[in-house]
Amino acid sequence: MWFIIKRDKVNKIAIFIVLILVIITGISLINKKFIKTDLGSDYKGDLDSLNRYQLDVSLDPVKMILEGELIFNYTNSGQFSENQLLFYLFPNAFKSQELSPYEKNYLLVYYPDGFNPAYLEVEEVRDLTAGHPLSFQVDGLNLWVDLNRLLPPGEAVRLSIKFKEQIPSALSRFGGFQNIISLGNWYPILAVKQDGQWRKAVYPSWGDPFCSDTAYYEVKFTLPKEYKLAHTGKKLKIENRGEQLVYQLEGELVRDFALTLSPNYELKSEKLGKTNIHSYYLPEAEEYGLEALRLAKQALSFFNEKFGLYPYEDLTIVQANLLNGGMEYPQLVMLGKNLYTKPYYDAKVFEFVLVHEIAHQWWYGLVGSDGLREPWLDEGLTNYSTLLYFESIYGKQERERLKKQFIDLPRGEKNPLKLDQPLTAYQNGEDYYTNVYGWGALAFEELHNILGDRKFYQIMQAYFKKYKYNRSSIDDFLHLIEREGRIDLTSFRKKYFSN
Ligand SMILES: [Zn+2]
């Protein structure tokens, strides 16, 4: 069929189309305006349905009590209507001595003042869209919120969760001791789904039992003015309110938001490309605080080149109260205080831990995975990436020496477990470490050897590009290698995996 439209009708249709376009653009701008940088252009999901955490909290560092509100915008991006949301309350893992996520023999080492309970109490949950309170149940680490209606796919709800929490006096990623407080996994965070169902939280004494999706964060953090704050995201503004400071922070496309603070911190920053690298350290550890800055820059530059560009404007390294080692959060690396302190300071251990945590910015932070179900995918790859850094900076001999020190020796002669086990399949921290970090890194080394240097890095870059800001699984990873590398990994799978 072919038809002619009269001119005045054409004009009306044109005006109508322009109006519709203006309205659609306007609506999408309202929804997308919170991604202010060019990060959003790289996000493969739907920016309009990105979840949004607005946290407004204030901290009393003496009583170690934190109080405030989370306003959470949730869009149902699944295929079915939902009447319930699940949030994880990780602080509740610290409620009792029996449940405390530390191996019992070491409890007093983690709690130098003796065990003291910590928890997160939910005071009220409201549906801000409908304007009424919602019923909720707290079951250990899990907060179930009844939406009181069916939320169809594509629809959004805006919730308020008022909460109060007690921070433990402990050497921990969530804890405070001697004027340093670390807040890792400290607020109600949306749970993940497994096989279409919300998955409940567990918190064993080893590993990082976390899994979350990329979101947008606005954090308003009030604290006494003598404190300095290291954090995920970037600072928008610091407001002076008498004896208090109000930090306004923003995290774009990050999967978690962590902070560490102390009145004693010194800060030094440097720039690499568009990234500002910050090092927070105690004054007596200045030498190593500056070393952390230099090494972070070196590691960032290496991983940028090998895997793909770190996209954020800030990366922060902070001397925190962890007992040993470090902990990764998006844009924030917490390093154990003792790593910076003589006589414990060891140049190679310091560098190994720091570079490992920076590699996690790629394998955990940007390319997410399931730390509870498939810890190999981030820890094995992160540990192997660390070896690659050492080889590039110090040569093959040094890589082999470190492989002995950090991988072969702890692994010993034990037979490995299959690497597609969940965190809970391991007996204890040592068993987990030797398998996932030790055998885990060796499995990546074998893949590297199978593929050859050029193909290996090509595939790692393709993997980074494909899953940046998203989550990947062992299957996704191996399929990508088989496809891009045009190889068959059947015998590799048999050697390292149960499926
Ligand atoms: Zn790690």
XYZ file of C-alpha atoms and ligand atoms in Angstrom:
500
model
C 0.000 0.000 0.000
C 1.130 3.468 -0.735
C -0.570 6.620 0.500
C -0.085 10.371 0.489
C -0.573 12.475 3.589
C -1.716 16.063 3.269
C 0.905 18.680 4.216
C -0.928 20.063 7.311
C -1.303 16.512 8.603
C 2.455 15.917 8.074
C 3.196 19.018 10.172
C 0.919 17.849 12.998
C 2.527 14.409 12.974
C 6.015 15.985 12.979
C 5.123 18.191 15.959
C 3.629 15.201 17.749
C 6.783 13.098 17.132
C 9.069 15.923 18.330
C 6.941 16.319 21.479
C 7.089 12.593 22.219
C 10.883 12.618 21.700
C 11.265 15.581 24.056
C 9.179 13.815 26.696
C 11.088 10.512 26.323
C 14.464 12.291 26.450
C 13.284 14.276 29.471
C 12.199 11.137 31.311
C 15.451 9.322 30.557
C 17.467 12.363 31.641
C 15.593 12.459 34.968
C 16.431 8.811 35.554
C 19.989 8.894 34.290
C 21.130 12.221 35.623
C 22.809 10.642 38.659
C 25.592 9.154 36.503
C 27.550 12.357 36.027
C 30.729 11.061 34.424
C 31.252 9.105 31.214
C 31.212 5.810 33.173
C 27.584 5.249 32.219
C 28.357 4.966 28.520
C 30.290 1.758 29.271
C 27.535 0.183 31.352
C 25.837 -2.623 29.472
C 22.781 -2.910 31.702
C 19.877 -0.508 31.733
C 20.970 2.652 33.585
C 17.337 3.517 34.242
C 16.911 0.437 36.399
C 20.185 0.800 38.305
C 19.529 0.521 42.038
C 20.310 3.561 44.097
C 21.486 3.749 47.726
C 21.168 7.077 49.514
C 22.733 6.752 52.956
C 22.509 9.541 55.516
C 24.314 8.458 58.682
C 26.166 9.907 61.618
C 28.867 8.255 63.650
C 29.779 8.571 67.300
C 33.355 7.221 67.211
C 33.665 7.088 70.991
C 30.591 4.947 71.578
C 31.166 3.372 68.139
C 27.516 3.799 67.294
C 26.289 4.664 63.835
C 22.759 5.811 63.176
C 20.873 6.848 60.090
C 18.718 6.034 57.161
C 19.041 4.244 53.858
C 16.768 5.423 51.085
C 16.793 2.731 48.465
C 15.420 2.931 44.937
C 14.778 -0.525 43.619
C 13.640 -1.496 40.143
C 12.404 -5.007 39.556
C 14.631 -6.027 36.677
C 13.559 -9.690 36.818
C 10.878 -11.445 34.817
C 8.375 -11.987 37.618
C 6.503 -9.742 40.032
C 7.920 -9.545 43.540
C 6.291 -9.011 46.915
C 9.410 -9.244 49.088
C 12.935 -7.861 49.079
C 15.882 -9.301 50.978
C 18.738 -7.245 52.380
C 21.900 -8.513 54.062
C 22.768 -7.169 57.509
C 26.398 -8.287 57.758
C 27.052 -6.447 61.078
C 24.810 -9.056 62.736
C 27.534 -11.653 62.094
C 29.343 -9.969 65.015
C 26.475 -10.343 67.480
C 27.584 -13.361 69.479
C 30.834 -15.092 70.253
C 29.581 -18.354 68.712
C 28.671 -16.707 65.413
C 31.585 -14.279 65.264
C 33.265 -14.712 61.868
C 36.670 -15.475 63.330
C 38.208 -18.806 63.999
C 37.675 -19.489 67.682
C 41.379 -20.047 68.491
C 42.129 -16.536 67.291
C 39.157 -14.745 68.831
C 41.243 -12.837 71.380
C 43.673 -11.727 68.714
C 40.849 -10.129 66.757
C 39.227 -8.726 69.901
C 42.174 -7.375 71.964
C 39.669 -5.966 74.539
C 37.810 -9.262 74.692
C 34.711 -10.147 72.706
C 32.085 -7.402 72.497
C 28.860 -7.748 70.541
C 28.051 -5.652 67.491
C 24.866 -5.587 65.452
C 22.583 -3.664 63.145
C 19.102 -2.893 64.407
C 16.395 -1.996 61.915
C 14.076 0.583 63.442
C 11.583 1.209 60.672
C 10.984 0.372 57.015
C 8.693 2.587 54.915
C 7.466 2.541 51.359
C 8.142 6.137 50.315
C 6.328 5.652 47.005
C 3.082 4.631 48.704
C 3.760 6.630 51.896
C 3.211 3.944 54.551
C 5.273 1.719 56.866
C 6.109 -1.827 55.753
C 6.387 -4.932 57.844
C 9.772 -6.618 58.020
C 11.481 -9.574 59.666
C 15.106 -9.823 60.736
C 16.432 -13.348 60.716
C 20.130 -13.155 61.702
C 21.945 -11.593 58.766
C 18.800 -11.311 56.663
C 16.247 -8.525 56.541
C 13.036 -9.496 54.748
C 10.881 -6.564 53.687
C 7.259 -7.231 52.680
C 6.315 -4.857 49.900
C 2.643 -5.273 50.722
C 1.873 -5.486 47.006
C 3.181 -7.124 43.867
C 5.909 -5.148 42.142
C 5.726 -6.009 38.434
C 8.854 -6.321 36.267
C 10.205 -2.915 35.229
C 8.500 -1.084 38.117
C 10.342 0.753 40.860
C 9.823 1.255 44.570
C 11.482 3.728 46.935
C 12.084 2.464 50.462
C 13.396 4.001 53.642
C 15.223 1.807 56.158
C 16.087 3.502 59.449
C 18.812 1.715 61.351
C 21.256 1.918 64.200
C 24.378 -0.129 64.624
C 27.014 -0.962 67.158
C 30.518 -1.313 65.750
C 32.749 -3.866 67.520
C 36.007 -3.011 69.192
C 37.985 -5.369 66.992
C 40.757 -5.637 64.433
C 38.428 -6.118 61.527
C 37.158 -4.778 58.214
C 34.093 -3.918 60.274
C 35.421 -2.664 63.588
C 37.328 -0.004 65.436
C 40.410 -0.048 67.598
C 42.856 2.598 68.801
C 41.362 5.482 66.870
C 40.876 3.748 63.526
C 37.375 2.668 62.520
C 36.698 0.606 59.411
C 33.256 0.260 57.928
C 33.162 -2.578 55.453
C 29.826 -4.346 54.791
C 28.136 -2.043 57.266
C 24.704 -1.069 55.856
C 21.669 -3.030 54.604
C 22.652 -4.147 51.115
C 20.321 -5.797 48.629
C 20.711 -9.572 48.500
C 21.415 -11.499 45.299
C 19.226 -14.103 43.706
C 20.221 -17.679 43.054
C 18.038 -19.793 40.766
C 15.394 -17.085 40.825
C 15.136 -16.940 44.647
C 16.629 -14.462 47.096
C 19.683 -16.138 48.632
C 20.186 -15.898 52.392
C 23.513 -14.679 53.796
C 26.099 -16.886 55.489
C 29.327 -15.658 57.056
C 32.013 -18.312 57.589
C 35.264 -17.549 59.417
C 37.232 -17.331 56.156
C 36.961 -15.614 52.826
C 34.689 -12.812 51.671
C 31.145 -14.186 51.594
C 29.846 -11.197 49.634
C 28.123 -10.734 46.336
C 26.342 -7.613 45.168
C 25.482 -5.736 42.030
C 26.646 -2.428 40.690
C 24.593 0.515 41.936
C 24.670 4.254 42.398
C 25.540 5.579 45.872
C 25.062 8.925 47.562
C 26.481 8.895 51.072
C 26.090 11.691 53.598
C 28.403 10.887 56.490
C 28.492 13.009 59.652
C 31.404 12.643 62.065
C 33.438 14.725 64.552
C 35.531 17.270 62.722
C 38.941 15.980 63.811
C 38.418 12.768 61.811
C 39.778 12.136 58.327
C 37.821 9.868 56.071
C 39.018 7.406 53.403
C 36.192 6.034 51.278
C 34.779 4.489 48.111
C 33.660 6.959 45.455
C 34.515 10.621 45.423
C 34.043 13.610 47.685
C 31.490 16.118 46.464
C 31.514 18.467 49.422
C 32.527 18.766 53.071
C 30.211 20.901 55.181
C 31.216 22.351 58.534
C 28.512 22.040 61.222
C 30.085 23.225 64.470
C 31.887 20.292 65.992
C 30.849 18.021 63.133
C 31.770 17.597 59.489
C 29.274 16.377 56.941
C 30.886 14.573 54.016
C 28.881 14.256 50.842
C 30.204 11.326 48.854
C 29.204 9.735 45.618
C 29.901 6.289 44.171
C 29.026 5.777 40.532
C 28.638 2.211 39.282
C 30.165 0.532 42.326
C 29.003 -2.689 43.960
C 29.653 -1.682 47.577
C 30.633 1.362 49.607
C 33.219 1.211 52.404
C 34.975 3.757 54.632
C 37.847 3.941 57.118
C 38.459 6.898 59.401
C 40.893 8.151 61.987
C 41.762 11.502 63.560
C 45.429 10.641 63.060
C 45.642 10.057 59.327
C 48.088 11.806 57.048
C 47.189 11.914 53.380
C 49.313 12.021 50.239
C 47.904 11.829 46.717
C 49.257 11.417 43.209
C 47.733 11.246 39.797
C 47.969 8.566 37.119
C 46.046 9.484 33.978
C 42.650 10.587 35.204
C 42.888 8.633 38.462
C 43.815 10.308 41.740
C 45.554 7.798 43.998
C 45.351 8.546 47.714
C 47.305 7.006 50.564
C 46.054 7.458 54.149
C 48.499 6.404 56.857
C 49.424 7.058 60.473
C 52.180 9.679 60.923
C 54.650 7.154 62.355
C 54.264 5.040 59.171
C 55.010 7.831 56.709
C 57.804 5.958 54.947
C 55.491 3.052 54.102
C 52.503 5.301 53.471
C 54.512 6.943 50.689
C 55.725 3.544 49.515
C 52.079 2.424 49.280
C 51.390 5.401 47.000
C 54.330 4.611 44.728
C 53.460 0.911 44.490
C 49.759 1.590 43.947
C 50.648 3.806 41.014
C 52.924 1.128 39.586
C 50.286 -1.591 39.988
C 47.486 0.553 38.556
C 49.614 1.354 35.553
C 50.442 -2.360 34.993
C 46.847 -3.594 35.287
C 45.551 -0.667 33.182
C 47.828 -1.779 30.386
C 47.300 -5.528 30.705
C 43.576 -5.818 31.476
C 41.892 -2.524 30.555
C 41.561 0.945 32.006
C 40.489 1.522 35.620
C 37.604 3.887 34.951
C 37.127 5.751 38.250
C 38.600 9.084 39.250
C 39.805 7.892 42.667
C 41.605 4.941 44.203
C 42.389 5.003 47.924
C 44.802 2.904 49.990
C 44.315 3.127 53.736
C 46.234 1.804 56.725
C 43.434 0.089 58.608
C 43.008 -2.115 61.647
C 43.002 -5.457 59.909
C 44.968 -8.098 61.711
C 46.804 -9.365 58.671
C 46.717 -8.689 55.021
C 44.242 -6.477 53.247
C 40.663 -6.153 52.137
C 39.286 -4.926 48.856
C 36.288 -2.675 48.356
C 35.414 -0.708 45.253
C 37.945 2.114 44.935
C 39.197 1.422 48.469
C 41.941 -0.906 49.676
C 42.272 -1.503 53.425
C 45.720 -2.695 54.477
C 46.630 -4.130 57.879
C 48.242 -1.650 60.253
C 51.047 -4.081 61.076
C 52.094 -4.310 57.448
C 53.272 -0.696 57.894
C 54.878 -1.262 61.279
C 58.372 -2.378 62.242
C 59.373 -5.086 63.085
C 56.505 -6.728 61.100
C 57.139 -4.697 57.973
C 58.394 -6.865 55.123
C 58.876 -5.112 51.796
C 57.772 -8.089 49.673
C 54.757 -8.991 51.805
C 53.702 -5.326 51.817
C 53.945 -5.131 48.056
C 52.293 -8.520 47.484
C 49.267 -7.708 49.637
C 48.893 -4.199 48.231
C 49.127 -5.365 44.610
C 46.744 -8.272 45.292
C 44.111 -5.868 46.663
C 44.595 -3.505 43.724
C 44.162 -6.408 41.268
C 40.810 -6.986 42.997
C 39.667 -3.630 41.573
C 39.507 -5.527 38.258
C 38.503 -8.977 39.586
C 35.746 -8.323 42.115
C 35.206 -4.559 41.839
C 34.718 -4.036 38.111
C 34.176 -7.613 36.930
C 32.026 -8.903 39.740
C 31.704 -12.539 40.712
C 30.074 -14.556 43.462
C 32.449 -14.538 46.443
C 30.319 -17.084 48.292
C 29.566 -19.538 45.532
C 32.651 -19.280 43.289
C 35.487 -17.648 45.237
C 38.095 -19.092 42.849
C 37.040 -16.784 40.068
C 38.181 -13.656 41.855
C 40.777 -14.882 44.381
C 42.592 -17.273 42.032
C 42.700 -14.731 39.250
C 43.677 -11.914 41.599
C 46.531 -13.920 43.082
C 47.724 -14.917 39.620
C 47.494 -11.291 38.417
C 49.744 -10.364 41.349
C 52.391 -12.831 40.144
C 52.193 -11.319 36.655
C 52.851 -7.882 38.132
C 55.934 -9.162 39.974
C 57.284 -10.810 36.850
C 56.828 -7.623 34.862
C 58.519 -5.401 37.473
C 61.220 -7.716 38.883
C 61.662 -10.504 36.332
C 60.860 -14.197 36.058
C 63.152 -15.279 38.880
C 61.358 -13.084 41.394
C 57.995 -14.369 40.185
C 59.159 -17.944 40.825
C 60.520 -17.031 44.259
C 57.216 -15.430 45.244
C 55.270 -18.312 43.799
C 57.220 -20.567 46.186
C 56.660 -18.249 49.150
C 52.981 -17.422 48.663
C 51.614 -20.358 46.683
C 53.725 -23.551 46.738
C 54.767 -23.510 50.395
C 51.334 -22.941 51.918
C 49.883 -25.445 49.456
C 52.334 -28.175 50.515
C 51.714 -31.683 49.209
C 47.982 -31.690 49.807
C 45.616 -32.853 47.137
C 43.522 -29.976 45.937
C 39.790 -29.744 46.248
C 37.932 -28.952 43.057
C 37.988 -25.203 42.487
C 34.297 -24.692 41.737
C 33.415 -25.222 45.410
C 31.561 -22.623 47.447
C 33.287 -20.888 50.338
C 31.482 -23.129 52.813
C 32.989 -26.324 51.319
C 36.376 -25.573 52.863
C 37.300 -26.827 56.349
C 38.930 -23.660 57.626
C 40.862 -20.589 56.537
C 44.016 -22.531 55.768
C 42.197 -25.077 53.639
C 40.453 -22.256 51.782
C 43.668 -20.315 51.251
C 45.753 -23.239 50.000
C 43.087 -24.302 47.529
C 41.586 -21.091 46.208
C 44.653 -18.822 46.346
C 47.256 -21.545 45.808
C 45.834 -24.143 43.408
C 43.548 -21.409 42.171
C 46.436 -19.273 40.930
C 48.132 -22.344 39.412
C 45.001 -23.092 37.411
C 45.204 -19.605 35.893
C 48.889 -20.156 35.199
C 47.976 -23.327 33.308
C 45.368 -21.431 31.265
C 47.996 -18.816 30.465
C 50.381 -21.553 29.276
C 47.682 -23.235 27.177
C 46.789 -19.941 25.480
C 50.224 -18.347 25.142
C 51.012 -14.784 26.150
C 49.363 -12.839 23.333
C 46.091 -14.756 23.369
C 45.920 -14.815 27.172
C 46.019 -11.024 27.485
C 43.690 -10.595 24.518
C 41.156 -12.833 26.229
C 41.577 -11.180 29.623
C 40.897 -7.815 27.992
C 37.844 -9.182 26.211
C 36.654 -10.672 29.526
C 37.129 -7.330 31.314
C 35.329 -5.433 28.582
C 32.406 -7.822 28.477
C 31.768 -8.086 32.240
C 32.873 -4.659 33.490
C 30.235 -3.392 36.009
C 28.469 -6.741 35.740
C 28.905 -10.166 37.239
C 30.528 -13.182 35.683
C 30.568 -16.880 36.605
C 33.139 -19.650 36.137
C 31.048 -20.904 33.225
C 30.921 -17.455 31.609
C 34.690 -17.187 31.957
C 35.543 -20.628 30.560
C 33.083 -20.309 27.685
C 34.617 -16.987 26.746
C 38.088 -18.573 26.678
C 36.864 -21.489 24.571
C 35.129 -19.158 22.147
C 37.771 -16.442 21.870
C 40.732 -18.820 22.119
C 39.133 -21.433 19.835
C 40.210 -24.196 22.208
C 38.590 -27.026 24.078
C 38.999 -26.921 27.880
C 37.489 -30.326 28.648
C 40.631 -31.744 30.235
C 41.295 -28.485 32.118
C 37.741 -28.592 33.498
C 38.188 -32.239 34.553
C 41.407 -31.454 36.380
C 40.163 -28.436 38.338
C 36.364 -28.598 38.508
C 33.720 -31.023 39.628
C 31.267 -30.144 36.836
Zn 41.903 -11.419 47.613
